[in-house]
Coordinates of C-alpha atoms in Angstrom, one line a residue:
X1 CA 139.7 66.4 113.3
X2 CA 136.8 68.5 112.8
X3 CA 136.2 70.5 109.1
X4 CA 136.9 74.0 109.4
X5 CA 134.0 76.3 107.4
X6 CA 136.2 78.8 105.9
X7 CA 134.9 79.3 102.1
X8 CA 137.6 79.4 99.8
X9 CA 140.9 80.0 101.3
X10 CA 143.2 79.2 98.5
X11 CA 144.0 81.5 97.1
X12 CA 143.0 83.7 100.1
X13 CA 141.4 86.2 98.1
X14 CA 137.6 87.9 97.9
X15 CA 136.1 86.4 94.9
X16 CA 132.8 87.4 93.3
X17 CA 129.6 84.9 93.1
X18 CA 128.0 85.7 89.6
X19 CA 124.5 84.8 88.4
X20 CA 124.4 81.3 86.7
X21 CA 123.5 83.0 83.2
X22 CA 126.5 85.3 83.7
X23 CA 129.0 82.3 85.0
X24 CA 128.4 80.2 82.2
X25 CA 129.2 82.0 79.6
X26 CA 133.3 81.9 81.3
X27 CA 134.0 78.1 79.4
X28 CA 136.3 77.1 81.7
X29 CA 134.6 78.1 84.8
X30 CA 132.0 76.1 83.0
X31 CA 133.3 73.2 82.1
X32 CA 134.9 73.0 86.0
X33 CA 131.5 73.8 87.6
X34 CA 130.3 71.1 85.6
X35 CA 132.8 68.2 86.0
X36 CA 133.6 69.7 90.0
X37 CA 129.6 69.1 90.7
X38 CA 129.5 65.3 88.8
X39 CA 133.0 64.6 90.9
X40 CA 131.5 65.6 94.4
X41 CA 128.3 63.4 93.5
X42 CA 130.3 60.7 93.3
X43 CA 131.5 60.7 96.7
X44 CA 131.3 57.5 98.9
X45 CA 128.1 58.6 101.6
X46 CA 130.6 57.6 104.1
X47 CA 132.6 60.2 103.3
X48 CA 132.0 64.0 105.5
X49 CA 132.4 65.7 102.6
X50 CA 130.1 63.5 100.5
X51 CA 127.1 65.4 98.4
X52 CA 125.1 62.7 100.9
X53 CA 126.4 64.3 103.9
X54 CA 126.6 67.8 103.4
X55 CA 123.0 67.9 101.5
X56 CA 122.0 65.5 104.8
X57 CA 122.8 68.4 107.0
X58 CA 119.9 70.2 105.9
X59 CA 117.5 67.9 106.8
X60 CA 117.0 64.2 107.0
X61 CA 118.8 61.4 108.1
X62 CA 118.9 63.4 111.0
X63 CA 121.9 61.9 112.6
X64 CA 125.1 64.6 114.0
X65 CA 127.8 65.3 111.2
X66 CA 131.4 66.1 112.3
X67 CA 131.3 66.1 115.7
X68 CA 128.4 68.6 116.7
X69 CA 127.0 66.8 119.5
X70 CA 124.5 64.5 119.9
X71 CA 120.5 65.4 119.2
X72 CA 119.9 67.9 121.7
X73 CA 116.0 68.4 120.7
X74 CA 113.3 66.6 121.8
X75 CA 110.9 64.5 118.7
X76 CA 108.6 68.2 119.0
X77 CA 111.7 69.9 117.4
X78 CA 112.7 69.9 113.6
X79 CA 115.6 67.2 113.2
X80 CA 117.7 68.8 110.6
X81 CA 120.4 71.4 111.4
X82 CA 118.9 73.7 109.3
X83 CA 117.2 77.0 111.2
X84 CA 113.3 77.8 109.5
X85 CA 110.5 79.5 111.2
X86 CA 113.6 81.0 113.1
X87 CA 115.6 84.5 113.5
X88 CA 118.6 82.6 112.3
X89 CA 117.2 82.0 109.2
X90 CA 119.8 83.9 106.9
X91 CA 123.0 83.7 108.9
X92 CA 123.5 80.1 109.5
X93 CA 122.6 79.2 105.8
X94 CA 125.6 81.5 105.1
X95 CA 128.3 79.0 106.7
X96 CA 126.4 76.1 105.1
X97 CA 126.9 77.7 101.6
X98 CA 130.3 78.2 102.2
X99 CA 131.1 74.6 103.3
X100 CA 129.1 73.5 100.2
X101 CA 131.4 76.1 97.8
X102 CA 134.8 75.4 99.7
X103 CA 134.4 71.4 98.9
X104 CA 133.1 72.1 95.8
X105 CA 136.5 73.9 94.9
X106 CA 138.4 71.5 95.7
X107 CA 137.0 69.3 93.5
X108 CA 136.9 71.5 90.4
X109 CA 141.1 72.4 91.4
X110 CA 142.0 69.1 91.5
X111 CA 140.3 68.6 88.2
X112 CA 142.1 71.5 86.6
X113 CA 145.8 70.2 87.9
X114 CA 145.1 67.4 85.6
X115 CA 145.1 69.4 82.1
X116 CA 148.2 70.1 80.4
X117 CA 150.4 72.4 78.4
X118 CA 149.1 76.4 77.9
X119 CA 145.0 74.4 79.0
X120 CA 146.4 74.1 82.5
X121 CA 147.3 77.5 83.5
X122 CA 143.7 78.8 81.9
X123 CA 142.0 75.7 84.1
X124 CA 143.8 76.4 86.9
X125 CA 143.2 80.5 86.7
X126 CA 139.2 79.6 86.5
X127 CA 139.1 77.4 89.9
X128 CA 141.2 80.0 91.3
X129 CA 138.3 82.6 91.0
X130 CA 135.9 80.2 91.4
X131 CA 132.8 81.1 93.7
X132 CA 129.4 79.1 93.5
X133 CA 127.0 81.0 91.2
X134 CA 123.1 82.3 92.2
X135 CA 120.0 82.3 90.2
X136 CA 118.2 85.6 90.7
X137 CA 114.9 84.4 90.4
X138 CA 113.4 87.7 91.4
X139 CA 115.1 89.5 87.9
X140 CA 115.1 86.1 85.9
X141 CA 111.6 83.9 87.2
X142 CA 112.0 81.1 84.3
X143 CA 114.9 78.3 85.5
X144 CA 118.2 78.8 82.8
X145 CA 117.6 75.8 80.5
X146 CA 120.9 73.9 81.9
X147 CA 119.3 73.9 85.5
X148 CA 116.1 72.3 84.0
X149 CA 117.0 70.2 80.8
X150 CA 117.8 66.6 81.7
X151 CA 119.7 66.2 78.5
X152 CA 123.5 65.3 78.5
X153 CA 125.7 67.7 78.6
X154 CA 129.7 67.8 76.8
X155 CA 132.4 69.9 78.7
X156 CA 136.5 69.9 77.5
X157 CA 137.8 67.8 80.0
X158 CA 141.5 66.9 80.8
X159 CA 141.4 64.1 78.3
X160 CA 139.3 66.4 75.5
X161 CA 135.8 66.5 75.2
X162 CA 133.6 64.4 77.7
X163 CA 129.8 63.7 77.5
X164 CA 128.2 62.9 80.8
X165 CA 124.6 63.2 82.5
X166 CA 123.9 66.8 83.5
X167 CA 124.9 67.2 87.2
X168 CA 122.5 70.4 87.5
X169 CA 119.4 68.3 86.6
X170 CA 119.2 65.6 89.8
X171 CA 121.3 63.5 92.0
X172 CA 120.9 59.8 92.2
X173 CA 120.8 59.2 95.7
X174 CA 123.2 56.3 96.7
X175 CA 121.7 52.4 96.8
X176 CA 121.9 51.0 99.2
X177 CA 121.8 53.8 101.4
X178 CA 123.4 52.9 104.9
X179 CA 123.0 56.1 107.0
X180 CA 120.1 57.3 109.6
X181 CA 117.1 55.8 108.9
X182 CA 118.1 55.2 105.0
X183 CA 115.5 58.3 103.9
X184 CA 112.8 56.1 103.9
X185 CA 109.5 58.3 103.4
X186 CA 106.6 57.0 101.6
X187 CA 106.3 60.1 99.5
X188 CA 109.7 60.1 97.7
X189 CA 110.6 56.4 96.8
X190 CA 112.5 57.7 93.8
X191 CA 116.0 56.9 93.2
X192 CA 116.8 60.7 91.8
X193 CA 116.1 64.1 93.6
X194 CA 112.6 65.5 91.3
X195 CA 111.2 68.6 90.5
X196 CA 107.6 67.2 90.7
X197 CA 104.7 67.0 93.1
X198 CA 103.6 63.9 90.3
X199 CA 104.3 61.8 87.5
X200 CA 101.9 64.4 85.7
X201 CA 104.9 66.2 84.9
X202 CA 107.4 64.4 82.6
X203 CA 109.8 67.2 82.1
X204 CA 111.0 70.3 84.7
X205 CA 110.3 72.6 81.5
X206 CA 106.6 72.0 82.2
X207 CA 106.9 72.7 85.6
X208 CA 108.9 75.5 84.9
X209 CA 105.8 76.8 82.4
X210 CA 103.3 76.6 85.2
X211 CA 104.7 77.7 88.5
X212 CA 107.6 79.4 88.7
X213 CA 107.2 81.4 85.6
X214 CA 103.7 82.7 86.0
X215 CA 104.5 84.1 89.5
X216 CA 107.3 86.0 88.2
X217 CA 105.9 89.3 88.9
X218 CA 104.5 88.3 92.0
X219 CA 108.2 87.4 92.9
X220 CA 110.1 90.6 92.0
X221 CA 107.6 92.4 93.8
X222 CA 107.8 91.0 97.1
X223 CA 111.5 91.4 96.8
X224 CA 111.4 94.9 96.3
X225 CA 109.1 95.7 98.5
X226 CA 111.6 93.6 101.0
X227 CA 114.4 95.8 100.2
X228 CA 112.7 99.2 99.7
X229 CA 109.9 99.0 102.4
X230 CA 111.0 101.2 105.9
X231 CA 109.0 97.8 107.5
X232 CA 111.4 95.7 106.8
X233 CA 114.4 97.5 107.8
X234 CA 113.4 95.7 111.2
X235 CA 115.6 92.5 111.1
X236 CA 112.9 90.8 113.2
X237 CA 110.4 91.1 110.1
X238 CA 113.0 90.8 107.3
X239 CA 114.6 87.6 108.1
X240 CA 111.5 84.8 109.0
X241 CA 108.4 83.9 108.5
X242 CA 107.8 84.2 112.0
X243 CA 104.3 86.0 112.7
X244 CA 104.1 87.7 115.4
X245 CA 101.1 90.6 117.2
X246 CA 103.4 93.5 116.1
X247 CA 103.3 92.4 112.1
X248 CA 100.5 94.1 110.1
X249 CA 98.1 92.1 107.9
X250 CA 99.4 94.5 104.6
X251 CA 103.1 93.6 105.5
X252 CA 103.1 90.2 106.0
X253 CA 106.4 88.9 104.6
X254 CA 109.6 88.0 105.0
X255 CA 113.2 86.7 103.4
X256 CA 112.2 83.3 104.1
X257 CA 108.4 83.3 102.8
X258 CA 109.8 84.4 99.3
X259 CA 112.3 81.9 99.4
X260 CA 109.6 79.3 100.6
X261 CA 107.6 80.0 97.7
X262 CA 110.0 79.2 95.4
X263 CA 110.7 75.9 97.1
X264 CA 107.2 75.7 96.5
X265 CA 107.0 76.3 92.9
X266 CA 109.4 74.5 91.8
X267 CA 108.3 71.6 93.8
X268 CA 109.6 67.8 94.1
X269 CA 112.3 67.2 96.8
X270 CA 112.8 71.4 96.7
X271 CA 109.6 71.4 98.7
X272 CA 110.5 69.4 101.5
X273 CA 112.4 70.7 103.6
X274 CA 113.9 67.1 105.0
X275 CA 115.4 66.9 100.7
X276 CA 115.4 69.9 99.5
X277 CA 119.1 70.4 99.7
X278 CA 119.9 66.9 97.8
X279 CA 118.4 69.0 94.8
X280 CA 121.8 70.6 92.9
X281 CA 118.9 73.5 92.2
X282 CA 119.3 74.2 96.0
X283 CA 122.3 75.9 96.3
X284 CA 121.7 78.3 92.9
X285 CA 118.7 79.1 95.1
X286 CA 120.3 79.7 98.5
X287 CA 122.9 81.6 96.8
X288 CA 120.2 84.4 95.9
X289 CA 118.7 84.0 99.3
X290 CA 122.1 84.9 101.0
X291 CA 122.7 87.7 97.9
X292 CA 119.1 89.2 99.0
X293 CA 120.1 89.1 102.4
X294 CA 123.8 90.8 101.5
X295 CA 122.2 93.6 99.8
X296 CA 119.9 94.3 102.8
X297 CA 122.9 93.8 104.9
X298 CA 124.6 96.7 102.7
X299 CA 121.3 99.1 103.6
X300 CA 120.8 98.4 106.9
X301 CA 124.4 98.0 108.5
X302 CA 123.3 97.4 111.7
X303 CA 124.0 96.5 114.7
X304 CA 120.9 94.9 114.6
X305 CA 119.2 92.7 117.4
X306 CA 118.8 88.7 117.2
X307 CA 117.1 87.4 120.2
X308 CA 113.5 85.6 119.4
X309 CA 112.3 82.0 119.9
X310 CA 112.7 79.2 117.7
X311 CA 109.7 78.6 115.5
X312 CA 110.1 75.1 114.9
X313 CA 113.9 74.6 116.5
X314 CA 116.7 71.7 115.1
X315 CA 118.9 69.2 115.8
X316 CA 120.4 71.5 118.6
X317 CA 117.7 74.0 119.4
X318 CA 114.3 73.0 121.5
X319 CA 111.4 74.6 119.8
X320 CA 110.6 78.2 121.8
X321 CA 113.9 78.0 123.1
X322 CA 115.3 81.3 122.8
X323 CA 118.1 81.6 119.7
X324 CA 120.4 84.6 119.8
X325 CA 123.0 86.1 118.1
X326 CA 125.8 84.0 119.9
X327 CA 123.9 80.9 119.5
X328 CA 125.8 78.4 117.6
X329 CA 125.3 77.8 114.0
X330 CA 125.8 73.8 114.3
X331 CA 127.3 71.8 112.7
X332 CA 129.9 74.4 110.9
X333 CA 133.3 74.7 113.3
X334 CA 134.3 78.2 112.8
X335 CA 138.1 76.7 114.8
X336 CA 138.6 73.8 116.9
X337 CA 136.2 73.6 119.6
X338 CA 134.0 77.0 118.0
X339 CA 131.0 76.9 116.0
X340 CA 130.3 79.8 113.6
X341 CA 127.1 82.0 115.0
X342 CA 125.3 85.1 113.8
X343 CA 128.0 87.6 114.8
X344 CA 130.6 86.1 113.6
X345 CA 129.2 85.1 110.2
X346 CA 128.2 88.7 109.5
X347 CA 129.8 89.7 106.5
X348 CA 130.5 87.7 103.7
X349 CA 133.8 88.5 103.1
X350 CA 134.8 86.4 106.6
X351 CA 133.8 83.4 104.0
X352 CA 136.1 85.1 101.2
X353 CA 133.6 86.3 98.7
X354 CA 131.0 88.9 97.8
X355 CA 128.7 90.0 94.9
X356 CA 128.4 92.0 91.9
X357 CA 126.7 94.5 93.6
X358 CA 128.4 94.8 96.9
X359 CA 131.6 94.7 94.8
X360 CA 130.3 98.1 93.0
X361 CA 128.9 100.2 96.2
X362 CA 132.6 99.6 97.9
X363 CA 133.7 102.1 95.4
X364 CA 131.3 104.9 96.6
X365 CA 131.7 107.0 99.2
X366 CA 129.5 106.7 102.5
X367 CA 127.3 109.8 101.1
X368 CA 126.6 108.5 97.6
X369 CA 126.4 104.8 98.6
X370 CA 122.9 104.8 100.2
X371 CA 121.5 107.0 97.0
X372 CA 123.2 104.0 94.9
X373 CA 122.0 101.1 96.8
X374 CA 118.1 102.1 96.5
X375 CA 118.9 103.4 92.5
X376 CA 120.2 100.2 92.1
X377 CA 117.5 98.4 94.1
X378 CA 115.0 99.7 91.8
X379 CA 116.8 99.1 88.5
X380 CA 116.4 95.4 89.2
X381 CA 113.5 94.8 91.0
X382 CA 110.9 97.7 89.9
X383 CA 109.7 97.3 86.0
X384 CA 110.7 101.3 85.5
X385 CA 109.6 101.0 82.0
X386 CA 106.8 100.1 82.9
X387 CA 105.5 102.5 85.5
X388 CA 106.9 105.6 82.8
X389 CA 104.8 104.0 80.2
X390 CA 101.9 104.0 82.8
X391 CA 102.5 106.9 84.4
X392 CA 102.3 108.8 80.7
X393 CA 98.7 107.0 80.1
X394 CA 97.6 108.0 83.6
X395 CA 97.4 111.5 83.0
X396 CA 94.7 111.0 80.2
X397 CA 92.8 108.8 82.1
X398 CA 93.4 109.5 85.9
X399 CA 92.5 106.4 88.1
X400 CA 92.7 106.3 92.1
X401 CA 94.8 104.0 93.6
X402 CA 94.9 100.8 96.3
X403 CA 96.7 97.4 96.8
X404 CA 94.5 94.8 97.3
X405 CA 95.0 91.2 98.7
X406 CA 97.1 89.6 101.5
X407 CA 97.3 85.8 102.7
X408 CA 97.7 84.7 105.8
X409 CA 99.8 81.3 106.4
X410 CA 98.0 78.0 107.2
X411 CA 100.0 75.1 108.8
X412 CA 97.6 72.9 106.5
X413 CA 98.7 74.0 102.9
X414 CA 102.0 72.9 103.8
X415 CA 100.9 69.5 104.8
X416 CA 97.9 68.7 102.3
X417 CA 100.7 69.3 99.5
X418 CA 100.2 72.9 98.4
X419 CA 102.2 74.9 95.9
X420 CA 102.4 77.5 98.3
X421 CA 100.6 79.5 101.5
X422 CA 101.2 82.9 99.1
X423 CA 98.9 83.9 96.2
X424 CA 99.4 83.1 92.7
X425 CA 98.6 86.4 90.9
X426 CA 99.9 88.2 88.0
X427 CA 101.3 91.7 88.4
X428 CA 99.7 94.9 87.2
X429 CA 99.8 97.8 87.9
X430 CA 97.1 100.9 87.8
X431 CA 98.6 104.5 88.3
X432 CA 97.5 107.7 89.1
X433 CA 98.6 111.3 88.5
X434 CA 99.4 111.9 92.4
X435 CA 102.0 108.7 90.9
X436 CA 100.2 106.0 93.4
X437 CA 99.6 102.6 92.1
X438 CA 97.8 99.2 92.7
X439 CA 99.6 96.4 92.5
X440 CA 99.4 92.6 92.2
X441 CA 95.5 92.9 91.9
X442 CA 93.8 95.1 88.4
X443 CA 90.5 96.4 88.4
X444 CA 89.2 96.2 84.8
X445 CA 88.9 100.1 83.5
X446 CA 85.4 100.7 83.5
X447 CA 83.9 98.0 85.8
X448 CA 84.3 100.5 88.9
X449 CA 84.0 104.3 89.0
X450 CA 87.0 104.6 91.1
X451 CA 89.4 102.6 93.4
X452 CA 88.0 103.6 96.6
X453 CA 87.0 100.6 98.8
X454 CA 83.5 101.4 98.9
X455 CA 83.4 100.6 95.1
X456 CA 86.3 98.4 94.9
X457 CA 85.0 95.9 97.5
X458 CA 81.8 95.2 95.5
X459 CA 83.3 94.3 92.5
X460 CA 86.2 92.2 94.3
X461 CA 83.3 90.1 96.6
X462 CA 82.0 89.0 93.3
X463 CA 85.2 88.8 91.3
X464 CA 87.9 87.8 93.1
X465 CA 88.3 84.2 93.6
X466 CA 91.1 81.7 95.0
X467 CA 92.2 77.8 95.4
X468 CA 94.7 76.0 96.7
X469 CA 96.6 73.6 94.4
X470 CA 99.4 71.5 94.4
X471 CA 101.7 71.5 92.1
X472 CA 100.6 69.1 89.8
X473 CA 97.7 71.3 89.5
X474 CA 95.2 69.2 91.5
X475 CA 93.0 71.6 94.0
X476 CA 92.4 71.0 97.8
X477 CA 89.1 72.1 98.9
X478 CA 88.9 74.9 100.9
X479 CA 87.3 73.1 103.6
X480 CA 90.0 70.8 104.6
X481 CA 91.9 73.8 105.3
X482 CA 89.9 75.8 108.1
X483 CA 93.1 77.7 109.0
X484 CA 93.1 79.6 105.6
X485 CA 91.9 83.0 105.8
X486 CA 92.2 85.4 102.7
X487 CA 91.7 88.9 103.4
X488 CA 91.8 92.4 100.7
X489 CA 93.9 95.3 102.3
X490 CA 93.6 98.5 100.5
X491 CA 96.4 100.9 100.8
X492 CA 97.8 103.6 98.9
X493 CA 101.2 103.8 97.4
X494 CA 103.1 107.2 96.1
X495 CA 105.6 106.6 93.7
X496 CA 108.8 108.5 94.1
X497 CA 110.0 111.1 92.1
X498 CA 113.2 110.0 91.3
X499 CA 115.1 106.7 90.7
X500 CA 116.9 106.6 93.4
X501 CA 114.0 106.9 96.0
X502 CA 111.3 104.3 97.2
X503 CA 108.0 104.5 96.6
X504 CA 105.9 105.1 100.3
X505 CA 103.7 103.0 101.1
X506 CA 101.2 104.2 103.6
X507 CA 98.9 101.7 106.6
X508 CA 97.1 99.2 105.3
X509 CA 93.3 99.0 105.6
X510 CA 92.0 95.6 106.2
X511 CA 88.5 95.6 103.6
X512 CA 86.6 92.8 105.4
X513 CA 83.9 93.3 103.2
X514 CA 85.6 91.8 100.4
X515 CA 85.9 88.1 101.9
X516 CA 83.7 87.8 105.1
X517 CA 81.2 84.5 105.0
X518 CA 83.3 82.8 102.2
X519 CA 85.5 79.8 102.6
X520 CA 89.1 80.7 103.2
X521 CA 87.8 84.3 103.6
X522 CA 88.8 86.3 106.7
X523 CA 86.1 87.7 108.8
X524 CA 85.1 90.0 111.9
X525 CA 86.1 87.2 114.4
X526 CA 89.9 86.5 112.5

């Protein structure tokens, strides 16, 4: 009999995914999560509903789970289940979350049928409202201490308290392993899932230091701008990292590049996408992803079109072949005989829970919702202290306004080992009294007269500089990446008037000037 995807069905009510910080501070939730997530790691890999197997569905030992069908793909094609580089992007991961959550819940139930006395009911109550948690790395850029600290951690289990390796740091891979090809790979002979490109790194909090945190900015950025620019209310654009002739150099972005780079930066299994689901971090991470993609679902209500080819197609799909909004979401059985596809996984509540925020805008009427949802939007993800504070200095000294700097993807970053194909920068911002800004690139006061490109260029051709590292900071020369090209875009941005308006954002203006003859730099002929 096949498993039926269905999230949490028992009881059969909508329950709320919280933000890991948030979640942990309910003790029996914790204390659940905690013993649930050692329990399921602990499952024989022969089992279906192994941490093995379900994390295996993701990626490698590309063999069929549960009944899907044999490989359907030729060796061209990706041969995970999982859909990147593709349209379906954010809808299939949304059954594969709620397959994770659903076994994960049984677990942590069975767990809290075993305490006794007034504890049970209490134990019991918390699996009951149980929904897997998110880290909102756009709001929060540092990992929570529990994700990243290897130490031991002590919960109040059914037989008092319990000390016990912390589930949230790594799991040990099964020895021997007996499925697919066993996961052999030359480049992760480990026997635990890692957080590191190297050995350089001997703890995640260093890692944590050096790539994730310092791109913070950069981070909660891009995610505004994904939820506020009129660009991306185009599904096509939001959902992959799919280029296409249509997408312009200043917009280049996507759901899925932001939640590549923090694959990226946090490196180790994360960044591969044949392991990167073995990692307990995963699914904290994919939980944002699908929250991101919730709260544009909740702006943008549709219907919206899904019909675009595969980028690098799956264990089903043929690369190019054409994926749709009725293709199936393999291997999650919506019913015997029915997979789940991208109509049919379309709101969240079909999988029986929501978020914080989607909870909140059900309250408001069709009229106030859209003002809340951009008020909202902004609270979180645009540093409104910030731009008051600036916007104050501005008027004092007035400064003229651009954004500067876009990357374009190269195939060979990703296989040489780099962090990421997007730039590292810190995140500043220049205003002026007509309330436009520059952001992710400063221009030191005083170095340039003003911020139009014919003085801005100048200063950025000798100034601005850029590598390509891995994440164990070791550099890649520019040359063995010919595909690289690094262009400025200058463009002017008008902040709103009000909090609960977007700032607009006008064309972009592609200063070749800035990079043309330098390696990695875009020129006339790119």
């Amino acid at each position: 009999m096949n498993i039926i995807t269905a999230g949490i069905t028992d009881p059969k009510t909508i329950g709320t995914r919280l933000e890991i910080q948030k979640f942990a501070q309910d003790k029996e939730l914790w204390d659940l999560y905690l013993q649930g997530l050692k329990s399921l790691q602990s499952v024989p890999q022969t089992e279906r509903l192994s941490w093995f197997q379900i994390a295996g569905i993701h990626g490698r030992p590309y063999i069929e789970y549960d009944g899907a069908g044999k490989r359907k793909s030729s060796s061209k094609s990706f041969g995970g289940y999982c859909t990147h580089s593709s349209i379906l992007f954010p809808p299939w991961h949304r059954p594969f979350l709620a397959l994770f959550e659903q076994t994960l819940a049984s677990h942590m139930m069975e767990i809290a049928n075993k305490y006794e006395g007034a504890a049970k009911a209490k134990y019991v109550s918390a699996a009951q409202r149980f929904r897997i948690p998110y880290w909102d790395w756009a709001a929060n850029g540092v990992l929570p201490d529990i994700i990243s600290s290897p130490k031991d951690v002590t919960v109040n289990s059914p037989k008092g308290p319990k000390t016990f390796k912390n589930p949230l740091f790594s799991y040990t891979f099964p020895d021997p392993l007996v499925f697919g090809d066993g996961l052999k790979d030359s480049n992760f002979e480990t026997s635990s899932t890692f957080r590191q490109a190297t050995s350089t790194f001997t703890d995640l909090n260093e890692v944590k230091a050096t790539n994730v945190g310092r791109v913070h900015g950069t981070i909660r950025q891009r995610t505004h701008t994904l939820l506020s620019s009129p660009f991306f209310r185009s599904y096509e654009f939001f959902s992959n990292d799919q280029i296409t002739k249509n997408v312009s150099k200043s917009t280049i972005d996507s759901l899925e590049a932001i939640h590549g780079s923090i694959h990226g930066y946090i490196g180790g299994h994360m960044d591969d996408l044949d392991y990167a689901a073995f990692d307990p971090v995963f699914w904290l991470h994919h939980a944002n992803v699908d929250r991101i993609f919730a709260l544009w679902q909740a702006r943008n209500p549709g219907p919206y079109t899904i019909d675009f080819p595969a980028g690098r197609g799956n264990f089903i799909t043929e690369k190019r072949h054409n994926e749709t909004a009725t293709t199936p979401l393999a291997p999650f059985w919506k019913a015997p005989g029915e997979f789940w596809t991208a109509q049919t996984a379309t709101d969240t509540r079909t999988f029986n829970y929501t978020y914080p925020e989607l909870e909140k805008w059900s309250t408001f009427t069709p009229e106030e919702k859209e003002s809340r949802i951009i008020k909202d939007i902004n609270i979180m993800y645009q540093d409104n202290a910030q731009l008051d504070a600036a916007v104050a200095a501005s008027k004092a000294r007035p400064k003229r306004t651009a954004r500067v700097v876009s990357v374009r993807p190269s195939e060979e970053t990703a296989e040489l080992g780099a962090v990421s194909a997007s730039l590292i920068a810190d995140n500043q911002l220049l205003l002026a009294e007509d309330r436009s800004y520059l952001d992710w690139v400063s221009v030191q006061e005083g170095r340039v007269p003003d911020l139009t490109p014919e003085h801005v260029a100048p200063f950025l051709r000798k100034e601005l500089h850029w590598r390509v590292q891995r994440a164990d900071g070791s550099v890649i020369e520019l040359s063995e990446i010919p595909s690289l090209k690094i262009s400025a875009v200058h463009f002017l941005v008008t902040l709103p008037d009000a909090i609960d308006k977007f700032p607009e954002r006008g064309e972009g203006e592609e200063v070749l000037s800035v990079t043309t003859g330098r390696l990695g730099g875009a020129g006339e002929e790119d």
